[in-house]
Structure formats: C-alpha cells, structure tokens
Short mmCIF file of C-alpha atoms in Angstrom, two decimals:
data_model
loop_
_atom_site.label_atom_id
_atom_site.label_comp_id
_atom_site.label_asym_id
_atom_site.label_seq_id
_atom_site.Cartn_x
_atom_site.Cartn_y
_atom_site.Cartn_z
CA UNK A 1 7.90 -17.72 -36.44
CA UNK A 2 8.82 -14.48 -34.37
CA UNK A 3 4.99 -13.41 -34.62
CA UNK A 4 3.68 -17.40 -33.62
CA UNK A 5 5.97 -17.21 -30.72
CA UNK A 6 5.42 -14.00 -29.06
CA UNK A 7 1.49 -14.12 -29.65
CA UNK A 8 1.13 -17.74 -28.18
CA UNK A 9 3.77 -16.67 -25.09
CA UNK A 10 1.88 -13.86 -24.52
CA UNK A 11 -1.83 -15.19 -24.79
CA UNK A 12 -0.70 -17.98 -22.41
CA UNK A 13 0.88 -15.93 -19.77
CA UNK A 14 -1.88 -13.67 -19.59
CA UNK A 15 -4.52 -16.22 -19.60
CA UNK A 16 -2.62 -17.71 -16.55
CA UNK A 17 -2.43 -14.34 -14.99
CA UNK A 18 -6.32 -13.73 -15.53
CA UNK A 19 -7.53 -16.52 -13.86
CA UNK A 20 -5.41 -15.97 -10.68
CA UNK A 21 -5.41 -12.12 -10.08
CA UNK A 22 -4.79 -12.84 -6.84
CA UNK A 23 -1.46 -14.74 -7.12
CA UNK A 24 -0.73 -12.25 -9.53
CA UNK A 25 -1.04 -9.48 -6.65
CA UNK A 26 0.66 -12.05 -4.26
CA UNK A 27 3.89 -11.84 -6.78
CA UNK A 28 3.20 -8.10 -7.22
CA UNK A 29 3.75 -8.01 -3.47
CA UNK A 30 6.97 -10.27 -3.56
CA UNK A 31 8.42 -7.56 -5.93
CA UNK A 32 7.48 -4.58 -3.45
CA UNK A 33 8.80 -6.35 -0.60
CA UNK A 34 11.91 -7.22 -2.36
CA UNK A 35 12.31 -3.54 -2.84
CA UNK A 36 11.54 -2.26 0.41
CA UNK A 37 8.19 -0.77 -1.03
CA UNK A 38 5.64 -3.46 0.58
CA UNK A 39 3.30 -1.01 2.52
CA UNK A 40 3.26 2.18 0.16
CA UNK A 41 0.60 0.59 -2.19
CA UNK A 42 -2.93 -0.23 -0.93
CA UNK A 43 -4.05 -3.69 -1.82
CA UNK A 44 -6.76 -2.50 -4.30
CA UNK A 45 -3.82 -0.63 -6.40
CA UNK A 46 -2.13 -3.96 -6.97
CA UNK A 47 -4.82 -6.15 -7.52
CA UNK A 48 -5.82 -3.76 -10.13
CA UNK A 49 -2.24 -3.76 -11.90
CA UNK A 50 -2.65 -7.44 -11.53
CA UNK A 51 -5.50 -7.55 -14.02
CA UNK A 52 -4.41 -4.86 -16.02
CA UNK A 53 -1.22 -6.33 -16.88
CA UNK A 54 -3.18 -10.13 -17.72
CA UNK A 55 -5.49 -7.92 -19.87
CA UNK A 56 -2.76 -6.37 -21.55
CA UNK A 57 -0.47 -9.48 -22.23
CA UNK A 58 -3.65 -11.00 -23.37
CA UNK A 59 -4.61 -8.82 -25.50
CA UNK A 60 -1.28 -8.05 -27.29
CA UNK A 61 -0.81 -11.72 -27.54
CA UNK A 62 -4.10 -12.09 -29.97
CA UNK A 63 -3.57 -8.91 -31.45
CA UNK A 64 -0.34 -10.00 -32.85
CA UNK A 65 -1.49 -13.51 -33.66
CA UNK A 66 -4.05 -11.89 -35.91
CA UNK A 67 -2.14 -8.96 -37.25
CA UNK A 68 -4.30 -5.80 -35.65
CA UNK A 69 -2.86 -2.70 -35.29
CA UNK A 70 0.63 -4.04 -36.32
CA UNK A 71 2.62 -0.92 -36.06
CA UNK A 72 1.52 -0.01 -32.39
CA UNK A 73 1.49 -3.53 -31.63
CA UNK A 74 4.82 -4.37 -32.48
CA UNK A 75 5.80 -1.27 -30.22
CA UNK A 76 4.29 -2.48 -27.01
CA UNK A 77 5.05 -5.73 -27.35
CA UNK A 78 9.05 -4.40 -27.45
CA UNK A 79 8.71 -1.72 -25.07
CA UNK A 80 7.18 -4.56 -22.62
CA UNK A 81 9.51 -7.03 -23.70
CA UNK A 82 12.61 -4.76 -23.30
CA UNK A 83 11.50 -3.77 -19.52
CA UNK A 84 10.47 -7.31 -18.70
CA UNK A 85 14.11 -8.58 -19.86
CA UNK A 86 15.96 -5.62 -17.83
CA UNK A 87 13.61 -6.90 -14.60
CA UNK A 88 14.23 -10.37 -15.01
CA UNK A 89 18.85 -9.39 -15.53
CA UNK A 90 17.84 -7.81 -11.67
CA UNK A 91 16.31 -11.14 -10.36
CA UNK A 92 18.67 -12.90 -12.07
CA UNK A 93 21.62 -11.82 -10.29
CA UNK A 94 20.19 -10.13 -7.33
CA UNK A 95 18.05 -12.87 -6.69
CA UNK A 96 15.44 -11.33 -5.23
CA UNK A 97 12.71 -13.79 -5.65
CA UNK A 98 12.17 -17.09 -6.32
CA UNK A 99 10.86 -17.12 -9.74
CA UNK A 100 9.21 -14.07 -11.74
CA UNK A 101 5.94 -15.92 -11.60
CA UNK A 102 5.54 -15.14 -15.62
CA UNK A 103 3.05 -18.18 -16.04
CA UNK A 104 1.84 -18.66 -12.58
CA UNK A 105 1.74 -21.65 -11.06
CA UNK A 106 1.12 -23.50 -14.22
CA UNK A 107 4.83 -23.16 -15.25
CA UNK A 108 7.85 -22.50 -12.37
CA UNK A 109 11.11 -21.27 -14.14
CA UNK A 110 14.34 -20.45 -12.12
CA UNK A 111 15.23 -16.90 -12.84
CA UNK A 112 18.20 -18.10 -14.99
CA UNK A 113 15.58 -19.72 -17.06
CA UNK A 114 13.23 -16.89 -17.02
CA UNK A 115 16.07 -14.56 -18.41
CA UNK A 116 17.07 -16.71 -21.31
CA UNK A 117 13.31 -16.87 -22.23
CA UNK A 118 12.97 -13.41 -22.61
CA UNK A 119 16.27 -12.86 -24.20
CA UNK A 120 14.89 -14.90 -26.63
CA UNK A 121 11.49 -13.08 -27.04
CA UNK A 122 13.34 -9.43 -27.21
CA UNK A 123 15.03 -10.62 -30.00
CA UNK A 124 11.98 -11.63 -31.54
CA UNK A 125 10.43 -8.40 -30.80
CA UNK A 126 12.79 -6.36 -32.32
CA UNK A 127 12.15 -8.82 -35.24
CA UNK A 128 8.70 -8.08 -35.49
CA UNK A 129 8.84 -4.35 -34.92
CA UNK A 130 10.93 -3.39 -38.10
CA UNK A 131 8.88 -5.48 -40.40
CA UNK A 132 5.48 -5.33 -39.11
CA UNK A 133 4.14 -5.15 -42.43
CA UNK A 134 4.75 -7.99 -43.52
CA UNK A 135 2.32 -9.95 -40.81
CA UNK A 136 -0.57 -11.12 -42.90
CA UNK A 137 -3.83 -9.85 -41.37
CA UNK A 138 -6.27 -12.07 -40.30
CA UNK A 139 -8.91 -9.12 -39.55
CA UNK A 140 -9.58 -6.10 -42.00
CA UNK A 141 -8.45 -2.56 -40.76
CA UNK A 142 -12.19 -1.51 -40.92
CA UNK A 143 -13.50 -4.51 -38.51
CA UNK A 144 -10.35 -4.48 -36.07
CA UNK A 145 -11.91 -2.51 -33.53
CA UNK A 146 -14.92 -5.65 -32.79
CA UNK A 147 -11.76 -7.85 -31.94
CA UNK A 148 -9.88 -5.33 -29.86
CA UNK A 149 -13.15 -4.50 -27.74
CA UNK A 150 -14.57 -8.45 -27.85
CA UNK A 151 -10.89 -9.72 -26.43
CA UNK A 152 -10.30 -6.27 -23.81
CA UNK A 153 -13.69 -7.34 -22.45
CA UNK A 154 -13.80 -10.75 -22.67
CA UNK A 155 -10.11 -10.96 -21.00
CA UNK A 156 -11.41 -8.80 -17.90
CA UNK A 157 -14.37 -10.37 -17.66
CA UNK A 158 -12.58 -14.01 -16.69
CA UNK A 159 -10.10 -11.99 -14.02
CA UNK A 160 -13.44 -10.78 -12.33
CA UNK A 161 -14.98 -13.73 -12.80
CA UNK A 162 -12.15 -15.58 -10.84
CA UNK A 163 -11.84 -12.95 -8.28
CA UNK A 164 -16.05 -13.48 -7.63
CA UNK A 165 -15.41 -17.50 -7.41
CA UNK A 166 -12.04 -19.34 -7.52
CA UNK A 167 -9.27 -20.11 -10.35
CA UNK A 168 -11.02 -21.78 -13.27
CA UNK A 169 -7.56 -23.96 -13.54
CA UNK A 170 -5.67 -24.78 -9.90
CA UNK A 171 -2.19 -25.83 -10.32
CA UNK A 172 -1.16 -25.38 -7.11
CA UNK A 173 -0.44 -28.73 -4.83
CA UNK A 174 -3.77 -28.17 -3.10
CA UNK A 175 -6.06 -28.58 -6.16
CA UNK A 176 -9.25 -30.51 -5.49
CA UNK A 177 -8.49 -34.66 -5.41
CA UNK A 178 -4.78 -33.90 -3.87
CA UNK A 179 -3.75 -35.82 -0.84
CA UNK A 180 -2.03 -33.51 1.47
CA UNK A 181 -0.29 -36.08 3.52
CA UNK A 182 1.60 -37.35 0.06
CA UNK A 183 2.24 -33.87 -0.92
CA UNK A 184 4.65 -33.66 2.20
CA UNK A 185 6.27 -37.05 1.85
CA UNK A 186 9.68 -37.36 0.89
CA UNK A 187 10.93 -40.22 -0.99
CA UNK A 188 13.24 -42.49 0.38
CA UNK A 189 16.78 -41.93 -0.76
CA UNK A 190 15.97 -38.65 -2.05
CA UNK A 191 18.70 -35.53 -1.03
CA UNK A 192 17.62 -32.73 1.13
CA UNK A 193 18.47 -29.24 0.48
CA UNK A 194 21.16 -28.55 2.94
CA UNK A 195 20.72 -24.89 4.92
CA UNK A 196 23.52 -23.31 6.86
CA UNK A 197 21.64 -21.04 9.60
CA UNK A 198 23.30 -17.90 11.43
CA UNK A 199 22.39 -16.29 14.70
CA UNK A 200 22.70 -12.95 15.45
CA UNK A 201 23.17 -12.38 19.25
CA UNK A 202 23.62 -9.52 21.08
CA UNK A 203 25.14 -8.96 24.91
CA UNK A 204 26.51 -5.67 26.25
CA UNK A 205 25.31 -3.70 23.38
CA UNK A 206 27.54 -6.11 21.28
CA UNK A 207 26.35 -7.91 18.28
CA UNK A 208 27.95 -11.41 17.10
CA UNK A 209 26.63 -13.75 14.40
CA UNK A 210 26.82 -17.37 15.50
CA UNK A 211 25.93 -20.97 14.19
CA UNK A 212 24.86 -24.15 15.71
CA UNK A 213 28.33 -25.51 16.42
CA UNK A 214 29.15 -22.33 18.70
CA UNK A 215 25.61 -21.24 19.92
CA UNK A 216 26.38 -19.22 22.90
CA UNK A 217 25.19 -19.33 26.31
CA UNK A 218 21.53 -17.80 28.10
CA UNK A 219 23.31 -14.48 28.49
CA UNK A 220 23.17 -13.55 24.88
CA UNK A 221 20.20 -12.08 23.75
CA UNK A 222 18.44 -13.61 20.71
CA UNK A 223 17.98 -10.55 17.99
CA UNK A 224 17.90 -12.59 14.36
CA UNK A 225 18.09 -15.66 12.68
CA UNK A 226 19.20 -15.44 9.14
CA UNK A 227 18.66 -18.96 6.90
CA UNK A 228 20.81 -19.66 3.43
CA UNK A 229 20.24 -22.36 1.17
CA UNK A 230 24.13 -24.01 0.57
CA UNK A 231 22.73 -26.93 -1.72
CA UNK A 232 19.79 -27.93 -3.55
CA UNK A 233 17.61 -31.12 -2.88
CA UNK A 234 14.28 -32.78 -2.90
CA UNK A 235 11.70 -30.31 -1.74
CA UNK A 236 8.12 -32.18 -1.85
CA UNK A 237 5.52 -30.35 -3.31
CA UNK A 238 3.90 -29.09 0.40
CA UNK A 239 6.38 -28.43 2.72
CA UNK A 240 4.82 -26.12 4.77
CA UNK A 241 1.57 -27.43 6.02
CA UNK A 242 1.35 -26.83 9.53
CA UNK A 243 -1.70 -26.04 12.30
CA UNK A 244 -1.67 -24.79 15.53
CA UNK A 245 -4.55 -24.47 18.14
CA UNK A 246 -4.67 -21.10 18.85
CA UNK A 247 -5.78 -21.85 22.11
CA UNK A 248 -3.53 -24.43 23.72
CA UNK A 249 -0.45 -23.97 21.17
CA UNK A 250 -0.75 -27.53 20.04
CA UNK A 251 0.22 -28.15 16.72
CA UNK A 252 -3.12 -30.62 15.22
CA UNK A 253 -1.39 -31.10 11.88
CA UNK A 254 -1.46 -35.13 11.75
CA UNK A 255 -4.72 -34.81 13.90
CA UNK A 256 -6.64 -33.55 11.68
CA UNK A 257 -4.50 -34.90 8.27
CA UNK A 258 -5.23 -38.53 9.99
CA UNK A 259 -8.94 -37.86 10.68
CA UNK A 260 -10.39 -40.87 8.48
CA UNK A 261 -13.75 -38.54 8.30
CA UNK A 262 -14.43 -34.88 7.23
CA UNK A 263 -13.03 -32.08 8.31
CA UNK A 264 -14.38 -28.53 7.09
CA UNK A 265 -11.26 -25.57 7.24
CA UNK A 266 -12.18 -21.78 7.18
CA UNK A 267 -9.41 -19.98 5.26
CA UNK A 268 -8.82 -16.89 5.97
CA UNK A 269 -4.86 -15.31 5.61
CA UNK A 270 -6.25 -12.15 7.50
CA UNK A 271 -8.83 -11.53 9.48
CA UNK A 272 -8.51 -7.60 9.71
CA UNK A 273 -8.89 -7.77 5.66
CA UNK A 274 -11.46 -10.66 5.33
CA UNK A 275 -15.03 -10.53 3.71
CA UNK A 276 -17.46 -10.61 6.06
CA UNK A 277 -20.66 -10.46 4.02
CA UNK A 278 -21.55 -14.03 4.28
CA UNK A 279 -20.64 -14.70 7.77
CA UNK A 280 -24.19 -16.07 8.34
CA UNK A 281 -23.83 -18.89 5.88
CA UNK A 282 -20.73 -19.97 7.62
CA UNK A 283 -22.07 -19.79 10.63
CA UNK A 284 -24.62 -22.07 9.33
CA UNK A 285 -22.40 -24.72 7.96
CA UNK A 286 -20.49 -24.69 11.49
CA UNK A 287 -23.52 -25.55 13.27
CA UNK A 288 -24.32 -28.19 10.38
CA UNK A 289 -20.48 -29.58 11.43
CA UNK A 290 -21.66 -29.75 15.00
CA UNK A 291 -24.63 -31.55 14.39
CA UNK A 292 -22.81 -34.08 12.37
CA UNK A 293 -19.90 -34.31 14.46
CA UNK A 294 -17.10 -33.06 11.57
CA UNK A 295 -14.12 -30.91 12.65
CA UNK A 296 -14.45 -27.02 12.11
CA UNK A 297 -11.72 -25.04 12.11
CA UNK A 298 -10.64 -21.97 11.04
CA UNK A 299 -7.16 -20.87 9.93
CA UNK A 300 -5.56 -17.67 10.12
CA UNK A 301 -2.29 -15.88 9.63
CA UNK A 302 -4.22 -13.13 12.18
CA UNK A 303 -2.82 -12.77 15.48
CA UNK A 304 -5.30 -12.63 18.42
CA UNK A 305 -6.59 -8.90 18.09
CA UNK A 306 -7.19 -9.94 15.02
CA UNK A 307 -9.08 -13.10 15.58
CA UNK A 308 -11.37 -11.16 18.42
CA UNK A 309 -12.29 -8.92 16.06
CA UNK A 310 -13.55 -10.95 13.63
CA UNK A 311 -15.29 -13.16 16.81
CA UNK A 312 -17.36 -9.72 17.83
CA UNK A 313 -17.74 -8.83 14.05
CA UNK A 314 -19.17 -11.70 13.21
CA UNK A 315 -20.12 -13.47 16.86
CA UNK A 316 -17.96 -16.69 15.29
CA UNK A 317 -17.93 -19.72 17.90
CA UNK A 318 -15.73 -22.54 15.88
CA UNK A 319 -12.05 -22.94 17.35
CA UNK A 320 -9.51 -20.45 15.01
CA UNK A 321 -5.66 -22.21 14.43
CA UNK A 322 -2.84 -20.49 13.22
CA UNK A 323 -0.84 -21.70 10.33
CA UNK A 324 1.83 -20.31 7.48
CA UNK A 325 0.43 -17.21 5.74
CA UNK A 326 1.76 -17.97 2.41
CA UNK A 327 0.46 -21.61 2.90
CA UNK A 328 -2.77 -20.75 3.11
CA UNK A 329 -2.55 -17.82 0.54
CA UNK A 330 -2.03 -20.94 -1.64
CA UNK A 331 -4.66 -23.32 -0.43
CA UNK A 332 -7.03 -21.31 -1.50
CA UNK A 333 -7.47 -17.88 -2.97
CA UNK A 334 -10.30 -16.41 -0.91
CA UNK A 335 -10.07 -14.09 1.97
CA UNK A 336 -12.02 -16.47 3.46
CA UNK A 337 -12.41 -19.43 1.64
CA UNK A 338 -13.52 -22.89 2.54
CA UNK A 339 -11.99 -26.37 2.04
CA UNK A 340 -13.14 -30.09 2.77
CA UNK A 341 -10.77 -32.76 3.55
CA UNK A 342 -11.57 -36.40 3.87
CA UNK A 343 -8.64 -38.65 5.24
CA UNK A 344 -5.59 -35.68 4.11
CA UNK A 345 -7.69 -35.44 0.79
CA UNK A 346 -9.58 -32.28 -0.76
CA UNK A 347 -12.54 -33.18 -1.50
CA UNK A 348 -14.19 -29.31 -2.19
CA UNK A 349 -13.06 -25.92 -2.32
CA UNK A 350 -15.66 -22.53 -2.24
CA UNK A 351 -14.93 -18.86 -2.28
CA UNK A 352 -17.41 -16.94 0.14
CA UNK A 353 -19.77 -15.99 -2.59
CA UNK A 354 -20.52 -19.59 -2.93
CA UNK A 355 -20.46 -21.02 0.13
CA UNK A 356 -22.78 -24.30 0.32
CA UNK A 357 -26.16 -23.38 1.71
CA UNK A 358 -28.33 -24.54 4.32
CA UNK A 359 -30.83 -25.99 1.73
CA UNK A 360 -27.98 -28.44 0.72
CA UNK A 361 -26.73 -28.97 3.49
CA UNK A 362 -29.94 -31.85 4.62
CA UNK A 363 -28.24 -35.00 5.30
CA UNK A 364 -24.79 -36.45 6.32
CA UNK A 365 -21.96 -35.10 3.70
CA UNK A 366 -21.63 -38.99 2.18
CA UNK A 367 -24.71 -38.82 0.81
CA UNK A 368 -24.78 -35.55 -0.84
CA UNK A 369 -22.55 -34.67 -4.33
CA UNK A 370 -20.37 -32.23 -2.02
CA UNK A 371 -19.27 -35.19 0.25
CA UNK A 372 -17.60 -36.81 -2.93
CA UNK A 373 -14.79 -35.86 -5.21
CA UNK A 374 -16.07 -35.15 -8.83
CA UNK A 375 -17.22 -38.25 -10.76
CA UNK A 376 -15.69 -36.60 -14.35
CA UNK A 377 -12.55 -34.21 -14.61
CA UNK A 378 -14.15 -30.86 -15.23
CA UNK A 379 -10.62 -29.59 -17.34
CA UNK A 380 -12.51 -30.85 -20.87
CA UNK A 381 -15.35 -29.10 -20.60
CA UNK A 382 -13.56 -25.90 -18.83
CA UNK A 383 -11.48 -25.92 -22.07
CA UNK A 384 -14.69 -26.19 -24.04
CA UNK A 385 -15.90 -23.45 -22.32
CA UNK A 386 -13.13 -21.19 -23.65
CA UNK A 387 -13.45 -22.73 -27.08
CA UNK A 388 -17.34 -21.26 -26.77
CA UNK A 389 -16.99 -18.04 -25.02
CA UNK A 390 -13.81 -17.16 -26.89
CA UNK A 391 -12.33 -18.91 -29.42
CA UNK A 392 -15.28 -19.50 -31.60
CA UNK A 393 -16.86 -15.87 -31.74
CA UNK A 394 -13.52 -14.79 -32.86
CA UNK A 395 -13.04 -17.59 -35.58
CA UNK A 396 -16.44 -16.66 -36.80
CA UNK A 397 -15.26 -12.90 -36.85
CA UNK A 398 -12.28 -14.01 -39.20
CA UNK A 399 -13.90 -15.82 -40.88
CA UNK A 400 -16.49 -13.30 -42.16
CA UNK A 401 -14.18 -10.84 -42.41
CA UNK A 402 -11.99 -13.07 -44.49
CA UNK A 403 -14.71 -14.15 -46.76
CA UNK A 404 -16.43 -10.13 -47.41
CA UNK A 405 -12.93 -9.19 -48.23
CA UNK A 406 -12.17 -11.88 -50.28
CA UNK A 407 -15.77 -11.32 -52.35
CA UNK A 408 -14.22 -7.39 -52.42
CA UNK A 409 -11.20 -8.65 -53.92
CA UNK A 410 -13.05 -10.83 -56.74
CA UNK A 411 -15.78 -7.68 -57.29
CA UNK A 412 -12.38 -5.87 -58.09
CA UNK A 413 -11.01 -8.14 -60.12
CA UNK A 414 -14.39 -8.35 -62.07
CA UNK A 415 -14.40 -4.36 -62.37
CA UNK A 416 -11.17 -4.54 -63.31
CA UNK A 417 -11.24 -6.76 -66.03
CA UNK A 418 -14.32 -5.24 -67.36
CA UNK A 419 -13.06 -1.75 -67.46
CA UNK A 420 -9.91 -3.35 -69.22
CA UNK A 421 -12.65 -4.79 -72.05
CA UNK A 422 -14.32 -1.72 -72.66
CA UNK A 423 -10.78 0.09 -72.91
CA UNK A 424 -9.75 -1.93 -75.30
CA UNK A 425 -12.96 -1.86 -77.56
CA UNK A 426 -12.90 2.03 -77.57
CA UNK A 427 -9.20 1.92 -78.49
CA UNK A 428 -10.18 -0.29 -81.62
CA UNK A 429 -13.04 1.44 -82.37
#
C-alpha cells in the first residue's frame, strides 16, 4: 500500500509538472521571491530545475511502482520526501505562499493540507526504505536499465514538447471553451473575503501607518500600502482580468469582454524577454484582423521602454494594453502567445511556434475550423495518446520480461527435477 501510494503520488505530480514547466518555474520563482533570492538565478537555471525535478518525480514514481532499483529508490524517494515535508512545515507556518503548487493547477491544496499529505507520504517512505526487498519486481535486474532510459527520455521529451507548443492538459480558468465574463461573476449571496488595508505615510521624515477610517490629509506623503486578508470568502475563479489602453489609460475590459465578434489578444508578460522569431507571422495575422475588422491587441506586463523596443525590434503597428502580469502568465504560457475570444469566450489558444498562417488564414474566421470551438473534447484521445506513447511500450516491456523469466524459472525447475532423477538412479544403482 506504501509502494501504490508513493509511486501513483509521485507519477502524477510529475506528470503535472512536465506538461507545465513553465508554471513550474513560475512557482520556482514564488519560492525565490519569498526568500529574498528572486534575481540571483537566471531564468534558464530555473526552468531547467523545473524539468529536472518533473523528470525526477516521474521517474521515481514508475520506478517504484515497478520495483527497479529498489534499494536506491527507496533512498531518494525518502531523502526527497524528508526535504519536501521540512519545506512544506516552513510554508505552513510562515506562510509564504499560497500553495506549494505540488500538482499544479490540476489540484490546489492549502499549505495545511499540503503538510498533512506529505506527513503522510514520509511515513510511507520510511516504510518502504527498510523493507525494500520485499517489493515484487515487475522488471528483471538484467532488463531494468530499457525502463529507466525509455521513462528518463520519454518524461523529458513531453516537458520540451510543452515548452515548444502549450500544456497538453489546461486547468487553469482560461482553458479553451471558458467564458471569461462568468469566470469573474460572483454569485449572489455569496461572502466576500474581507481585507483590512494599511497605509504607510510619511511627513517630516516621520513614518505612520494609517487605515481608511483615519486617512490623513494631502500633506502626508504616500510611501506603502500593505493589504491582509482578515476573513475568507467567495473568490471567483478570475478575479483579476483587467486591460488598459496603453495609450489613453482607459481600462477596455468590458469593451472588449462585450464585443459579440472576435477579438485576437497578443500575450506577451514581457516584452524585453519575448520570442521574437516569428514576429512576421503575427504581423501577418494583424493585418488579416484589419482587413476583417476584428480587434488586435496586445497585452503586456512591459512598461513603455519596453513596449518601444519590441515596436523597433519588430516594426509592430497593433495598439499594446497593459494588464496583471501574473494574469496573463496564466492565460497562456507563451512569451508571446496568442488567444481568440468570441463574446468573453476562448475560442483558440497558440504558442509562437504555431501561430496560424497566412495560408489559413483565406476567409472570414466563421468559416474556417479556427473560428469555432472544437466539435469533440480532445482529453480522450490526449489520454490515448499517453496510453500509446507510454503506457503500452512499457506494459509490453513487462510483459516480456515477465514471461522470459517465467520460461527461466520452468527451464529450472525442469533441470532441476531431472538432475534430481538421475541422482537418484545412480544412488540405486
């Protein structure tokens, strides 16, 4: 039961992990920033923990299912377990983030949750590593290595996959079919977190902390603003959707939420860091937007050096809004990547490597596939797809392995009861 539990845990967080790199870095990032470490690791460096750590949760999660390498496996899986659970005691009480992020956005735990789940698996570590012998192994010693190098690869291969095109599974509130507009809603009767908000002014050279009730007068000067939660409530699933014309300060929100037509959005959380390779193709679907009269805009976190920049970089011409930079982290994760609404509704997402092209692009968008939301859910045959690429070479592997060693066993048994004959007949004779 200890084994079953810590090898399906494991498999599932760092499936989760694989297919999002990126909101594993994101979380990475959350963890530096918590400990005053945000800018001493390149972005590179964490992205490449990111997968790292998927592939190795991955890996010891179907290495323990099927019993390979028990002794070293066991090992890990309690030295990772016992610095996970001492992490997850600091979140817990110094509350440093939200949640650990463990299984993505598929599953959200509190971090009281989180700790009491890996309490849990310690224990079952510890259980493991003093009788690892007694795990039943599904792959001979002599064959292990083709399942450690098939599931190292394979595991790697889907985070680079993912970081090339988008999240094979989205759980996040923007996933394609999601209304935006009913993500924000609140329903009626439903409590509201309550916040208690403190202002730290300064006159004189003197700081004071204030709150609404006492706000001071225009001689204090504004220096902080400092926001705690006092009570939990309904928080809709997007909460933090907001645009605003970086031109005129407007904010277009319900402008372009209400637009009963398209509206193409260029994603982009930075600027200064953003791809820039394909720039022509999105060029090309901006002038396709003007000649069909959709919306183009493109949203940034960038500030305007930043936006310039990418306007003489790339000699860009569509409008550029501002908006959240963890909101559109979570939109999409692409540095830039592109969306299509239809009345508040995603209809599309693309990375830049697959940006629609110019060839597709030949009539107005509600008469080509793009235009529409998928006729089928695609989660079937994505699962089937794992079932192919993963699941099934690896079955067949056990399986062959179990079969030649269970023909060994009966060639021994036949050897063995013939030498037991022939033993016997030379002590009569």
């Amino acid at each position: 039961m200890c084994r079953a539990l810590l090898a399906l845990t494991f498999i599932f967080s760092g499936y989760i992990k694989a297919i999002d790199p990126l909101g594993t870095q994101y979380k990475i990032n959350d963890y530096l920033a918590a400990l005053s470490m945000a800018d001493t690791l390149p972005g590179w460096i964490t992205l490449t923990v990111a997968v790292l750590l998927a592939a190795l949760e991955f890996s010891m999660g179907v290495f323990m299912l099927c019993a390979i390498r028990r002794r070293l496996t066991t090992r890990v899986t309690l030295i990772f377990m016992t610095i996970m659970t001492l992490i997850t005691v600091w979140i817990a009480v110094a509350n440093p983030v939200k949640d650990c992020g463990c299984f993505g956005d598929a599953v959200v735990l509190t971090n009281g949750q989180t700790l009491a789940k890996n309490i849990v698996l310690l224990a079952c570590s510890v259980m493991v590593c003093c009788y690892p012998r007694r795990m039943f192994r599904f792959v001979s010693e002599s064959n292990q290595w083709i399942a450690v190098n098939f599931t190292v690869l394979y595991i790697i291969a889907t985070s680079l996959y993912s970081l090339y095109t988008l999240p094979q599974f989205d759980f996040r509130p923007y996933h394609i079919g999601a209304n935006i507009r009913q993500g924000m809603t609140v329903p009626p009767g439903a409590k509201l977190p309550q916040y208690d908000t403190t202002f730290i002014m300064e006159k004189n050279g003197v700081r004071r902390e204030f709150t609404l009730a006492n706000y001071p007068d225009s001689t204090w000067t504004f220096v902080d603003r400092r926001t705690v939660q006092t009570s939990e409530g309904y928080v809709p699933p997007i909460h933090d959707f907001a645009i605003q014309d970086n031109r005129t300060g407007d904010d277009i929100t319900q402008q372009v939420l209400s637009d009963p037509g398209y509206t193409f959005l260029l994603i982009a959380p930075h600027l200064e860091t953003a791809d820039d390779s394909n720039f022509g193709d999105i060029d090309q679907l901006y002038e396709y937007s003007q000649s069909q009269h959709i919306p183009f805009y493109c949203l940034t976190a960038s500030g305007d050096e930043g936006i310039q920049r990418w306007r003489d970089i790339t000699g860009a011409e569509y409008p550029f809004c501002t908006s959240d930079e963890t909101t559109l982290k979570t939109i999409i994760r692409s540095n830039p990547g592109l969306v299509l609404l239809k009345d508040g509704t995603v209809i599309g997402k693309w990375s830049h490597n697959q940006l629609p092209q110019a060839s597709e692009l030949t009539a107005p968008l509600d008469r080509l596939e793009i235009g529409h939301l998928p006729s089928a859910n695609c989660t079937p045959r994505k699962i089937l797809g794992i079932l192919l690429w993963f699941v099934l070479p690896l079955g067949l592997l056990i399986l062959a392995d179990r079969t030649w060693a269970w023909s060994r066993w009966l060639r021994n048994k036949e050897k063995e009861q013939k030498s037991k004959y022939f033993n016997f007949k030379n002590k009569k004779q």
